[in-house]
Short mmCIF file of C-alpha atoms and ligand atoms in Angstrom, two decimals:
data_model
loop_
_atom_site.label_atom_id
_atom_site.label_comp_id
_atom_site.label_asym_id
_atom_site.label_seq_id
_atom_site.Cartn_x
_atom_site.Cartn_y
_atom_site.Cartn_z
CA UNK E 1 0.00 0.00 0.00
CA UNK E 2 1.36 3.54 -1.12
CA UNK E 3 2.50 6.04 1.51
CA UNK E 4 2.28 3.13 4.98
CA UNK E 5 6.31 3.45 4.76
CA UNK E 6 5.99 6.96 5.57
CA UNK E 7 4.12 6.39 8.48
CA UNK E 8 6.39 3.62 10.23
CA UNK E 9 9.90 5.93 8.79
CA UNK E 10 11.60 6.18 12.81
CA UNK E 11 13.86 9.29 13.41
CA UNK E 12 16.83 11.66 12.83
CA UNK E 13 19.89 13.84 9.97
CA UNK E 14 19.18 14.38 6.46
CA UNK E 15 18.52 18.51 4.54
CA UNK E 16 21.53 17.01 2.75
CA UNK E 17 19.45 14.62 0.66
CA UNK E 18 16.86 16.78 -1.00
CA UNK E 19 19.98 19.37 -1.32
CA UNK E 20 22.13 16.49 -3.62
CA UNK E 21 19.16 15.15 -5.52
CA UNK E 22 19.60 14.87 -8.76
CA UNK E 23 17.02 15.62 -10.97
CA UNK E 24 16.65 13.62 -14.51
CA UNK E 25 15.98 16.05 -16.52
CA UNK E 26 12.89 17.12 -17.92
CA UNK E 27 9.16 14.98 -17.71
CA UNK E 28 8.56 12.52 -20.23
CA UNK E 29 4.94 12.25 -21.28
CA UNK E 30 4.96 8.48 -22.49
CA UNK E 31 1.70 8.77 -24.61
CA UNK E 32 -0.96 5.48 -25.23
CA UNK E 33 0.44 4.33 -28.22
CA UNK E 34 3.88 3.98 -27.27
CA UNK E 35 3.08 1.99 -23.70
CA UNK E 36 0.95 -1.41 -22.90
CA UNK E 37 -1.24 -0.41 -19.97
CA UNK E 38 -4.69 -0.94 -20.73
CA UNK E 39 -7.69 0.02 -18.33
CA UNK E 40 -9.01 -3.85 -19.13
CA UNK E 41 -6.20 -4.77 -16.52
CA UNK E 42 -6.81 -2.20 -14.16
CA UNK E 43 -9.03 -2.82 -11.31
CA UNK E 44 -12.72 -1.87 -11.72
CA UNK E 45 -12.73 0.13 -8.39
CA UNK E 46 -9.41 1.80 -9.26
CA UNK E 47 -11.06 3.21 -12.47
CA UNK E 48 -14.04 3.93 -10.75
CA UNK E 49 -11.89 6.01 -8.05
CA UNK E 50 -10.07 7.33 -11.33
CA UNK E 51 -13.10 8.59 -12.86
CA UNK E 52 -14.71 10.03 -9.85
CA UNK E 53 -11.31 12.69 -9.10
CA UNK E 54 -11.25 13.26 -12.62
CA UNK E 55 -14.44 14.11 -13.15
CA UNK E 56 -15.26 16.40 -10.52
CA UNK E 57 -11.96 18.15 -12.09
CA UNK E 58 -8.75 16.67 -9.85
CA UNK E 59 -5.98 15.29 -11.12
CA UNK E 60 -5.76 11.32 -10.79
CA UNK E 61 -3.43 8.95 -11.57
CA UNK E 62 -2.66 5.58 -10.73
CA UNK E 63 1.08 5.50 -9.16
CA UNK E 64 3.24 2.78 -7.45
CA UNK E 65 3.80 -0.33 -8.24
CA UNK E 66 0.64 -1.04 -9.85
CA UNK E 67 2.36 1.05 -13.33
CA UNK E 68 5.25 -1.20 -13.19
CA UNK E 69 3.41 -3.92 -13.09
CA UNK E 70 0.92 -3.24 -15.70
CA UNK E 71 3.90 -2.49 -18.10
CA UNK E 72 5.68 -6.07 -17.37
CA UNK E 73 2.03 -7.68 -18.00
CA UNK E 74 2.22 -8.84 -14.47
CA UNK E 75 -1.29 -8.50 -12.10
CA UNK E 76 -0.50 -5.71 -9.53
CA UNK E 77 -1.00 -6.56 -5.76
CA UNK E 78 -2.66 -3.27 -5.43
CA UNK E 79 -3.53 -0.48 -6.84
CA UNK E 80 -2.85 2.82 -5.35
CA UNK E 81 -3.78 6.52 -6.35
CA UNK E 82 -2.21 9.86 -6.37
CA UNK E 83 -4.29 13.03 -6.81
CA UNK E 84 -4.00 16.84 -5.94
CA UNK E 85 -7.20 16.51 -3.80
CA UNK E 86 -6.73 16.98 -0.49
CA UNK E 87 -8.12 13.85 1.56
CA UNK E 88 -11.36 16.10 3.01
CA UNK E 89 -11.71 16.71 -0.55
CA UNK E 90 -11.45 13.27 -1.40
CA UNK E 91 -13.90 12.03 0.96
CA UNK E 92 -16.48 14.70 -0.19
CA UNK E 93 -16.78 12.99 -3.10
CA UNK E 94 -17.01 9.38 -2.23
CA UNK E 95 -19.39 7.57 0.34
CA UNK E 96 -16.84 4.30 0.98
CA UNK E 97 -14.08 7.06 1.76
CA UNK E 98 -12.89 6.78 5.28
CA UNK E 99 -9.46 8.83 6.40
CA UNK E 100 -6.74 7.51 8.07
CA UNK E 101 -3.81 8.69 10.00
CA UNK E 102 -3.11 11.52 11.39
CA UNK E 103 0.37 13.16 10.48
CA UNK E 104 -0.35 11.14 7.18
CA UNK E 105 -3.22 11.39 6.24
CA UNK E 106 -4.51 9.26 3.33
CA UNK E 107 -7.91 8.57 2.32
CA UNK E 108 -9.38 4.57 1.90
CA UNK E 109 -11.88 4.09 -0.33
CA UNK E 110 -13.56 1.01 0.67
CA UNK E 111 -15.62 -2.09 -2.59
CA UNK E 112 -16.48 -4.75 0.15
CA UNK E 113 -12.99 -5.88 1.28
CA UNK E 114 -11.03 -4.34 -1.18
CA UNK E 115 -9.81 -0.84 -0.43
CA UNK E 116 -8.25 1.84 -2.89
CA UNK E 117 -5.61 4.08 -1.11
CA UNK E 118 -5.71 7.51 -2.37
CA UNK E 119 -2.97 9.84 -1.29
CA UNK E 120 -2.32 13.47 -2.06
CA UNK E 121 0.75 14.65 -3.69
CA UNK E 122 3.10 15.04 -0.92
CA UNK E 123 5.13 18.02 -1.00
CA UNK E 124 8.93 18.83 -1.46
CA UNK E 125 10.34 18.34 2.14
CA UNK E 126 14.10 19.37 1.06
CA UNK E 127 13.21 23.10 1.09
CA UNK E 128 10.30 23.49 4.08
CA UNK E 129 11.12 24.49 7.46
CA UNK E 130 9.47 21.63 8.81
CA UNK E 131 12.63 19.70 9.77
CA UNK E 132 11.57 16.36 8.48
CA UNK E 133 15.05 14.50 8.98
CA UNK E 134 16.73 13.44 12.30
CA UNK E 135 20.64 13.32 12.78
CA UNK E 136 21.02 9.89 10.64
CA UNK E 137 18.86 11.10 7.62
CA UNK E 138 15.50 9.47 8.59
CA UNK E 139 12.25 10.92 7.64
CA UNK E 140 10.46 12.13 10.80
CA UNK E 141 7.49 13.95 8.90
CA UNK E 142 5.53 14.11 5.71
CA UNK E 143 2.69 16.05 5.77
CA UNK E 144 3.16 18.63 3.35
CA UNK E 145 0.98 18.37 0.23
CA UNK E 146 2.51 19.60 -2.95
CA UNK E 147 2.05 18.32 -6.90
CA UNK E 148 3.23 15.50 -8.94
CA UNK E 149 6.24 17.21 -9.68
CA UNK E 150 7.33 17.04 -6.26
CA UNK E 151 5.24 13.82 -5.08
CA UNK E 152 7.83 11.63 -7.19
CA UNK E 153 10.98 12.35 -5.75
CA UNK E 154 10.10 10.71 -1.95
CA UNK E 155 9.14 7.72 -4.17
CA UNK E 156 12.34 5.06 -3.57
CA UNK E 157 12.89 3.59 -7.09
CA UNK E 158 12.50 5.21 -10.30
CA UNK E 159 10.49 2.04 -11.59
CA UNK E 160 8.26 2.42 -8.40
CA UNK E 161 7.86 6.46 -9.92
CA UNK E 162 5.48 6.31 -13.19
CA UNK E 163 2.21 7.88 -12.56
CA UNK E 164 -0.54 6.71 -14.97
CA UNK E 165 -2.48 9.38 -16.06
CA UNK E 166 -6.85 8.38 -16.28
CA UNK E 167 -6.89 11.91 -18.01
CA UNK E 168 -4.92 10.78 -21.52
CA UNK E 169 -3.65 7.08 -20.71
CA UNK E 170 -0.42 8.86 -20.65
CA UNK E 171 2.68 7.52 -18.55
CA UNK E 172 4.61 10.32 -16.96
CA UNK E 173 7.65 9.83 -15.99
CA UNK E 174 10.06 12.36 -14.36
CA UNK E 175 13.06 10.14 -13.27
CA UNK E 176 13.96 7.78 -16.20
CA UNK E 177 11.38 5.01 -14.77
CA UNK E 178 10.58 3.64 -17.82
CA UNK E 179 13.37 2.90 -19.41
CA UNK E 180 14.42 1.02 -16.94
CA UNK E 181 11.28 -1.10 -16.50
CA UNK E 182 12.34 -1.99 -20.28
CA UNK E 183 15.93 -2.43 -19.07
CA UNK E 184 14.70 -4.70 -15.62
CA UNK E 185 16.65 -2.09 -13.41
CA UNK E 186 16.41 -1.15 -10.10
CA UNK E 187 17.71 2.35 -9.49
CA UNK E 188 16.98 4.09 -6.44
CA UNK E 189 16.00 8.70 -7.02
CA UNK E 190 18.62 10.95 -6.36
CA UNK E 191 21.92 10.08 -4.24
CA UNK E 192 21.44 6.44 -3.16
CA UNK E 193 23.20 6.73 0.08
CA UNK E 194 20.88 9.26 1.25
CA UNK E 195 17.55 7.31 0.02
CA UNK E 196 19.11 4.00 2.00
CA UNK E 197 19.90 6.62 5.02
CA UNK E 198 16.39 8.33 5.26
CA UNK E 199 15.05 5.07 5.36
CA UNK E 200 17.17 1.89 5.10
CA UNK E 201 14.37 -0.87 5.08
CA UNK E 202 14.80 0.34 0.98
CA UNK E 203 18.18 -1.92 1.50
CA UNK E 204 15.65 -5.23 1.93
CA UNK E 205 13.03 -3.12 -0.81
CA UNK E 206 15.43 -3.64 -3.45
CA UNK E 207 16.31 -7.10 -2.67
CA UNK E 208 12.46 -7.99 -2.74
CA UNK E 209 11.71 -6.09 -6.33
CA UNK E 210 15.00 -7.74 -7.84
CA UNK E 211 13.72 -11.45 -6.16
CA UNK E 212 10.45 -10.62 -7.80
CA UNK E 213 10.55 -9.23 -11.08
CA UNK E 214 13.83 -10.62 -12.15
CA UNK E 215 15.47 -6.88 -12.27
CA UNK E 216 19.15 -6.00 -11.91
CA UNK E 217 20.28 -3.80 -8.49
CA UNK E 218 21.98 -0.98 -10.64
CA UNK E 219 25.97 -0.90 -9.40
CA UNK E 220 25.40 3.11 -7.71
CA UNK E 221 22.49 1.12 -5.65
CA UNK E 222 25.10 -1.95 -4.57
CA UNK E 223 28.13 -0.76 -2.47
CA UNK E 224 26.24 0.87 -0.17
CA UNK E 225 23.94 -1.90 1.64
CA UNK E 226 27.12 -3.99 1.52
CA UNK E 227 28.89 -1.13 3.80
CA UNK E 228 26.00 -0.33 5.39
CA UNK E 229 24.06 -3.14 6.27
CA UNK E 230 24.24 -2.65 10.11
CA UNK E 231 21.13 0.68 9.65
CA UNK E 232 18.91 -1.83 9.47
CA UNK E 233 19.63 -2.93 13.75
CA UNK E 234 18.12 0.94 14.25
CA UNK E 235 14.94 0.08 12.32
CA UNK E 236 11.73 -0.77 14.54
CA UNK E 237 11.69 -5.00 15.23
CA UNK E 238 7.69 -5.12 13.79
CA UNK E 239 8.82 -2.94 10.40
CA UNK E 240 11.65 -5.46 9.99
CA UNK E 241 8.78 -8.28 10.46
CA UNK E 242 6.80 -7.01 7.66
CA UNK E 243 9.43 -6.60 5.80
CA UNK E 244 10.88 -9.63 6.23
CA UNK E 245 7.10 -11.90 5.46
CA UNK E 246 7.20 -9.79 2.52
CA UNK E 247 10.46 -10.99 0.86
CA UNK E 248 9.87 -14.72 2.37
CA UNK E 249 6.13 -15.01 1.78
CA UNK E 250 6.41 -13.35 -2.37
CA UNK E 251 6.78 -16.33 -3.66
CA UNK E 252 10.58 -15.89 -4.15
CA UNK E 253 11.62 -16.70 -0.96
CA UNK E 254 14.91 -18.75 -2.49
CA UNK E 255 15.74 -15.93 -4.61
CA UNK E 256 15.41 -12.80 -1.70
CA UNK E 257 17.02 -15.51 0.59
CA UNK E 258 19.82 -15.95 -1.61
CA UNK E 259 20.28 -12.24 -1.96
CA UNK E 260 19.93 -11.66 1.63
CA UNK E 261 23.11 -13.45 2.22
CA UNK E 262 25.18 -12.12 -0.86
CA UNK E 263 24.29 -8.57 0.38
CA UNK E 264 25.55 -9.64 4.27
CA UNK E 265 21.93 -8.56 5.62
CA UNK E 266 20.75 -12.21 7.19
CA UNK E 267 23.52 -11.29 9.60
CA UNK E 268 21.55 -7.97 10.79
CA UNK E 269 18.31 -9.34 10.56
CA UNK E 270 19.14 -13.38 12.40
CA UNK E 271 22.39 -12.72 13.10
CA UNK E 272 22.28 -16.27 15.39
CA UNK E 273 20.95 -17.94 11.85
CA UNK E 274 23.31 -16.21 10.12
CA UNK E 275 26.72 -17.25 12.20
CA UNK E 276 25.18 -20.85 12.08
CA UNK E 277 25.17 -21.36 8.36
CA UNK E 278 28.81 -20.85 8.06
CA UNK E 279 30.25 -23.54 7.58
CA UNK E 280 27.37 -25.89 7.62
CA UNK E 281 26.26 -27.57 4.47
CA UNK E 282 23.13 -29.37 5.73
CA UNK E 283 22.00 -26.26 7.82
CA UNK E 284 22.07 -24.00 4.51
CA UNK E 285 20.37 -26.73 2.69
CA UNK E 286 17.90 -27.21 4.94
CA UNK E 287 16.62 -23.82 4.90
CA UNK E 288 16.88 -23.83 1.16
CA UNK E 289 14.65 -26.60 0.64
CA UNK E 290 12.37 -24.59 3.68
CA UNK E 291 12.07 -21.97 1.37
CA UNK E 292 11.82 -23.89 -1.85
CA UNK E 293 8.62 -25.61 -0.21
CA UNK E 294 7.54 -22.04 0.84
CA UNK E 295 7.41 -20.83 -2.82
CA UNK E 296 6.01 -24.07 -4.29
CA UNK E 297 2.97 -23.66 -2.00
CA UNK E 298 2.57 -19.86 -3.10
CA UNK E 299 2.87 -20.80 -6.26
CA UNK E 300 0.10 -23.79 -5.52
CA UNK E 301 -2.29 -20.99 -3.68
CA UNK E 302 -2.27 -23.14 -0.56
CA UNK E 303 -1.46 -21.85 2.84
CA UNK E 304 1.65 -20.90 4.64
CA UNK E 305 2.60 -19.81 7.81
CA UNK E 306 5.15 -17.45 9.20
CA UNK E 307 5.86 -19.89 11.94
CA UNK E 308 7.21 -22.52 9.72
CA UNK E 309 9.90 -20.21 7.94
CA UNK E 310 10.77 -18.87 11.31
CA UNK E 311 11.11 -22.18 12.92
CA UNK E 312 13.10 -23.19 9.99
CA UNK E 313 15.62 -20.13 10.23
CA UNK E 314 15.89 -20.43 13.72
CA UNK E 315 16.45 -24.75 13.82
CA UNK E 316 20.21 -24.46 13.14
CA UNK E 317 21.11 -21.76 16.06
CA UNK E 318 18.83 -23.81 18.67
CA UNK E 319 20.60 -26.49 18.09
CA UNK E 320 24.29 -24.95 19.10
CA UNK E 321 22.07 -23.43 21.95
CA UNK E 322 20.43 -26.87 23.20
CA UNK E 323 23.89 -28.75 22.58
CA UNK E 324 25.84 -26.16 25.19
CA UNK E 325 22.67 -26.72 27.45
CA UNK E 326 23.28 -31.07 27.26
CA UNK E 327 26.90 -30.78 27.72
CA UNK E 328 26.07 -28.87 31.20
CA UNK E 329 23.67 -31.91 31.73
CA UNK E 330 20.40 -30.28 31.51
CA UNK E 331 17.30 -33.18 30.58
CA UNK E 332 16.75 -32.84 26.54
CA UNK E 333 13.29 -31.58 27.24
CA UNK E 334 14.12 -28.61 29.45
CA UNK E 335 17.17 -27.82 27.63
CA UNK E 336 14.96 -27.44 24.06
CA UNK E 337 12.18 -25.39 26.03
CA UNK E 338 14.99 -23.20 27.96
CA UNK E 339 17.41 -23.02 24.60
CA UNK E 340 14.12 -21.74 22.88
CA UNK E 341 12.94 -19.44 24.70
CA UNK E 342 16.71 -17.84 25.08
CA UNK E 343 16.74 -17.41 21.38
CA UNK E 344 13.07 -16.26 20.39
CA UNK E 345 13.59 -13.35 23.33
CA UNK E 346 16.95 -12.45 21.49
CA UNK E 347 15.67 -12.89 17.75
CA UNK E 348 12.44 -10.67 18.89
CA UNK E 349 14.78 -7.94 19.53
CA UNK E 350 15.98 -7.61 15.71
CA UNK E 351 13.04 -8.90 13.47
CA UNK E 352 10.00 -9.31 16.08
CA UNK E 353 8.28 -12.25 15.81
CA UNK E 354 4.17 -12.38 16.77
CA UNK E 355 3.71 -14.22 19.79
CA UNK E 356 0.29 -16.71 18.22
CA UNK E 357 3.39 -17.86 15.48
CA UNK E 358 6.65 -18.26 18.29
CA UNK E 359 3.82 -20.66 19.93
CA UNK E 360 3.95 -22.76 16.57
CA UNK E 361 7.54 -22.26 16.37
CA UNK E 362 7.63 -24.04 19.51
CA UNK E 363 5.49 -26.86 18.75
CA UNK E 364 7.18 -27.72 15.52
CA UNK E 365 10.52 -28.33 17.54
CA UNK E 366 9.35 -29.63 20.33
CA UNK E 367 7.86 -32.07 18.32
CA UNK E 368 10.85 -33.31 16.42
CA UNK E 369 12.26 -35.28 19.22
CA UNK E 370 9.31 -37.09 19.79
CA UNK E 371 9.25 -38.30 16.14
CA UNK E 372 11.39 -41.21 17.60
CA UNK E 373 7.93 -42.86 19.27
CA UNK E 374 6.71 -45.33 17.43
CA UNK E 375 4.64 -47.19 19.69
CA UNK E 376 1.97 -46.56 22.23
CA UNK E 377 0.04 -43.43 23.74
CA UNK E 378 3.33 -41.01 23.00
CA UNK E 379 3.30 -42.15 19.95
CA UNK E 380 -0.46 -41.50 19.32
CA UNK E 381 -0.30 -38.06 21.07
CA UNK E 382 2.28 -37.08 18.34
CA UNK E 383 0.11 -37.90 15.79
CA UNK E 384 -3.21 -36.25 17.71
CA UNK E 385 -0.82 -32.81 17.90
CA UNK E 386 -2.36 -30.09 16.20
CA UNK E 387 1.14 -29.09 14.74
CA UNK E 388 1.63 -32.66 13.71
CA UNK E 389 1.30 -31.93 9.78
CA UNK E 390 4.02 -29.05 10.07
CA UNK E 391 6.42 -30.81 12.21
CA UNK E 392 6.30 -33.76 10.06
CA UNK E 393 6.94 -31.59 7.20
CA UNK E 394 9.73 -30.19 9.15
CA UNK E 395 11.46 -33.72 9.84
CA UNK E 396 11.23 -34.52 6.53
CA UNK E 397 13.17 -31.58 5.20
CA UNK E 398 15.39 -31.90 8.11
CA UNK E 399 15.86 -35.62 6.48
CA UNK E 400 16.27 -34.08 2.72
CA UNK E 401 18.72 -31.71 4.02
CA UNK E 402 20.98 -34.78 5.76
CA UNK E 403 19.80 -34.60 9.35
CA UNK E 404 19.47 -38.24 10.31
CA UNK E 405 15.88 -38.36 10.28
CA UNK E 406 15.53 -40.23 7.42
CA UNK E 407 14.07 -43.34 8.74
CA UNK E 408 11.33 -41.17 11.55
CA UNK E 409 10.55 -39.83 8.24
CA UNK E 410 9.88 -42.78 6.64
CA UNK E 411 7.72 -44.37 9.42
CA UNK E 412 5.48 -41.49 9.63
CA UNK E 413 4.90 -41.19 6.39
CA UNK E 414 4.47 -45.00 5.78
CA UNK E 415 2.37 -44.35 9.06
CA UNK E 416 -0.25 -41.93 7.74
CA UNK E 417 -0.58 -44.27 4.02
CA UNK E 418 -1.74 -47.14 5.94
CA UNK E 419 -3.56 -45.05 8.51
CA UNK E 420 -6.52 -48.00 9.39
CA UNK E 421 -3.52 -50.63 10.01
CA UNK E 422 -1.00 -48.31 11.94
CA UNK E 423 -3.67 -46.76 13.86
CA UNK E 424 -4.30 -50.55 14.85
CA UNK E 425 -1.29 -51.35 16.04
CA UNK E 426 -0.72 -48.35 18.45
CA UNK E 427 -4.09 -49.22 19.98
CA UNK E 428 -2.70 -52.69 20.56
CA UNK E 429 0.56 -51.47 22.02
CA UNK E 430 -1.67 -49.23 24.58
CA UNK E 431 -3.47 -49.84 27.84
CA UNK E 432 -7.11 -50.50 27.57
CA UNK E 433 -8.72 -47.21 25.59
CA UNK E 434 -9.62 -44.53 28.37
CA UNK E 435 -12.01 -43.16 25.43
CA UNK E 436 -13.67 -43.62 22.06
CA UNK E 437 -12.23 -40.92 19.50
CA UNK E 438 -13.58 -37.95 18.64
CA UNK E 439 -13.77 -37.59 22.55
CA UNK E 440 -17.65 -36.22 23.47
CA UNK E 441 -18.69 -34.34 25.98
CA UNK E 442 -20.75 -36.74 28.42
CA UNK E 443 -24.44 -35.17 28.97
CA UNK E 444 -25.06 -35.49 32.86
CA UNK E 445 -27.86 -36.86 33.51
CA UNK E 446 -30.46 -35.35 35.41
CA UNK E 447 -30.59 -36.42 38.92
CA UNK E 448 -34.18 -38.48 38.94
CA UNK E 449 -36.73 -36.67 41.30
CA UNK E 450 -39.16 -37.78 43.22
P1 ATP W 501 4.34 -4.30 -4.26
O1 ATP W 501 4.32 -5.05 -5.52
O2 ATP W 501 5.09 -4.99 -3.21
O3 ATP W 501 3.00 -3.80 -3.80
P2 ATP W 501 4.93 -1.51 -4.58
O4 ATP W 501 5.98 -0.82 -5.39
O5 ATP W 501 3.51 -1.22 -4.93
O6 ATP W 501 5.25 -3.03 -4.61
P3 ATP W 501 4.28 -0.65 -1.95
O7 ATP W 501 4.96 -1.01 -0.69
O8 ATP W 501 2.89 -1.12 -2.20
O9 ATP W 501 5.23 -1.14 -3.10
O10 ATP W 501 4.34 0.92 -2.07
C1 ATP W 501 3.68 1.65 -3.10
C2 ATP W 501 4.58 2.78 -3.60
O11 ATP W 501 4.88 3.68 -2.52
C3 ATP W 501 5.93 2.33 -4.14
O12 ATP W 501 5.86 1.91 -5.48
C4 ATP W 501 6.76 3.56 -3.95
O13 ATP W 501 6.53 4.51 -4.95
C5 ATP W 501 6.24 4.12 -2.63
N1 ATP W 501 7.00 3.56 -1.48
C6 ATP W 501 6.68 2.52 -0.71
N2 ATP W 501 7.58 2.30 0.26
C7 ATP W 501 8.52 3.25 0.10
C8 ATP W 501 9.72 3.58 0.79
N3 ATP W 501 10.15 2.89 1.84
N4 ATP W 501 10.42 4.65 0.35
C9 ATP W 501 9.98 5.37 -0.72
N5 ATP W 501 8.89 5.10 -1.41
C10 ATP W 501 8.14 4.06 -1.01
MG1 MG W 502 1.85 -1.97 -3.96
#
């Protein structure tokens, strides 16, 4: 959604930034016929949102990513708009409007669940006494409206900066945008170490868009995040989190994991997962096939959770924590739930991590030592866990990876083919059945009266 990032920017230095921009020279008016956006791919409420600034005599254009995807033929996640309307004006003129924010104030205009985000040019902060930077060049505020002339330059990558015009079907472009969406090149606005300084979650921005559309990090955009990695340990824990789902949950979580590495930015964001993969083959592979299995189900439309990837990323540094805790002679169960917590309170601290998926995190490991029952009413309570499914998928990457887990993996599996028969022989291996499954509430009876 267009214009969030300015409300979760943290604080301090900058004036410098909007002082070095560079401008690109004069707007380029990419007209209809020379461009592939057509309004049969653009979301009917968009248009209708579109129409209704245009019409009552605003300008309106669609902005964001939604342009650069159009132009690569790819369905944009959203679509977000960018008018000279003020929001009050904006919500005159449409019924599903609500406002949000305070400092930022954007308007949502709500189509069941589906909400258009309409923002109003944002002004040029560089020259306003407003202040807007703190001492390391973040953006503290952004609430002065302006035009589009001014409204592109706070945008982060010139592909992200092509405002599609509902008056003429034009493309305008003021920084070069669309030349590189034909080239597949990401190129941050103005002086890149300024853009990564006002706000460095662009470093892991970058990384995503390259994962994702296959585009090149252009070299002036490069140096910097491998220098200046460590900004990202000053952004907010639940920004990093977003973030984070974002590049792991696009669908090119190999890719953007890949790229996290090569750009030394795992190391801010796990740095425990990080100093475990050196040096450790199955531990890299592991989380490779993690994320392979993460994308595949994307790609499938079936479910994933956070909790999985997390509990992946996380397996390799609980283990050097749990083997420390053994050696002292602490029981394997206590040392995996101590160990465990230890490292979920330290992770939390760099990329947070909501407490309803750290639960699940828990589960899945806890579980994995238990895959060793075979037999009996621990056995059977493995199988009855409601994590069961995702710790078994866990094992058996754990297995694929060269864990030696191969053969619980094979049981359970075999297990859950011949459910009927396995099922059977656990009940014979048990104690007399305390209950009939599904378990049922018992109905009291009513004490007879007489
Ligand atoms: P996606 O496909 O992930 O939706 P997007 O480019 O639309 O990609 P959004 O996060 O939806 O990204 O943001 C919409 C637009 O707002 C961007 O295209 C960009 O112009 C601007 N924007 C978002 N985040 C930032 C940021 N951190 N710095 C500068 N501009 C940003
Ligand atoms: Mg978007």
């Amino acid at each position: 959604m267009m214009l969030k990032w300015l409300k979760k920017i943290g604080t301090k230095k900058r004036k410098k930034a909007a002082a070095n921009r560079t401008d690109a020279g004069p707007v380029r008016i990419i007209p209809r016929s020379e461009h592939s956006i057509t309004r049969k791919n653009i979301d009917e409420s968009a248009l209708k949102v579109l129409y209704g600034l245009h019409k009552a005599g605003y300008q309106a254009f669609l902005v964001g990513g939604a342009v650069r995807d159009l132009l690569l033929g790819h369905r944009p996640k959203d679509f977000d708009v960018a008018t000279d309307a003020t929001p009050e004006q904006v919500k005159a003129l449409f019924r599903n409007c609500r406002l949000i924010g305070r400092r930022f104030r954007l308007a949502h205009i709500h189509y069941g669940r589906h909400i258009i985000e309409v923002a109003t040019f944002r002004g040029d902060h560089g020259d306003s006494q407003s202040g807007h930077l703190d001492d390391s060049g973040r953006i503290l505020r952004d609430n002065v409206y302006g035009d589009i002339s001014q409204d592109v330059w706070r945008r982060d990558f010139t592909v992200n900066a092509l405002y599609y015009n509902i008056a003429d079907f034009s493309v305008i472009d003021y920084v070069g945008g669309f030349e590189d969406v034909i080239q597949g090149r990401l190129r941050l606005i103005g002086d890149p170490e300024d853009r990564y300084r006002e706000d460095p979650v662009r470093m892991l921005r970058v990384i995503r868009f390259s994962a994702k559309l296959g585009f090149s990090i252009d070299e002036s955009c490069q140096g910097f995040i491998l220098e200046q990695g460590a900004l990202l340990r000053d952004v907010p824990p639940a920004r990093l989190y977003e973030e984070v789902l974002k590049l792991l949950h696009s669908g090119h979580a190999i890719e953007s994991f890949r790229a996290l590495r090569e750009y030394h930015l795992l190391e801010h964001l796990f740095p425990e997962a990080s100093k475990a993969l050196d040096n450790n083959e199955v531990a890299l592979k592991f989380l490779q096939l993690a994320m392979q299995s993460t994308d595949e189900r994307i790609h499938q439309h079936k479910p994933v959770t956070p909790a999985f990837l997390f509990a992946a990323l996380l397996w390799a540094p609980l283990q050097t924590r749990m083997e420390k805790r053994l050696a002292q002679g602490e029981p394997p169960s206590l040392a995996l739930h101590k160990a465990a917590s230890a490292l979920v309170s330290e992770q939390v601290r760099h990329v947070s991590i909501p407490k309803r998926f750290t639960t699940v995190m828990r589960d899945i490991w806890a579980l994995q030592p238990r895959f060793s029952y075979r037999r009996g009413k621990r056995a059977e309570s493995v199988f009855e866990h409601p994590k069961f499914r995702a710790g078994y998928d866990f094992l058996c990457l754990r297995a694929k990876a060269g864990e030696n887990t191969e053969e619980d993996c094979r049981w359970w599996t075999e297990f859950q083919e011949n459910l009927p028969e396995a099922q059977k022989l656990l009940m014979q291996s048990r104690p007399a059945p305390q209950h009939d499954k599904p378990r049922r509430k018992r109905r009291r009876r009513k004490p007879k009266t007489d």
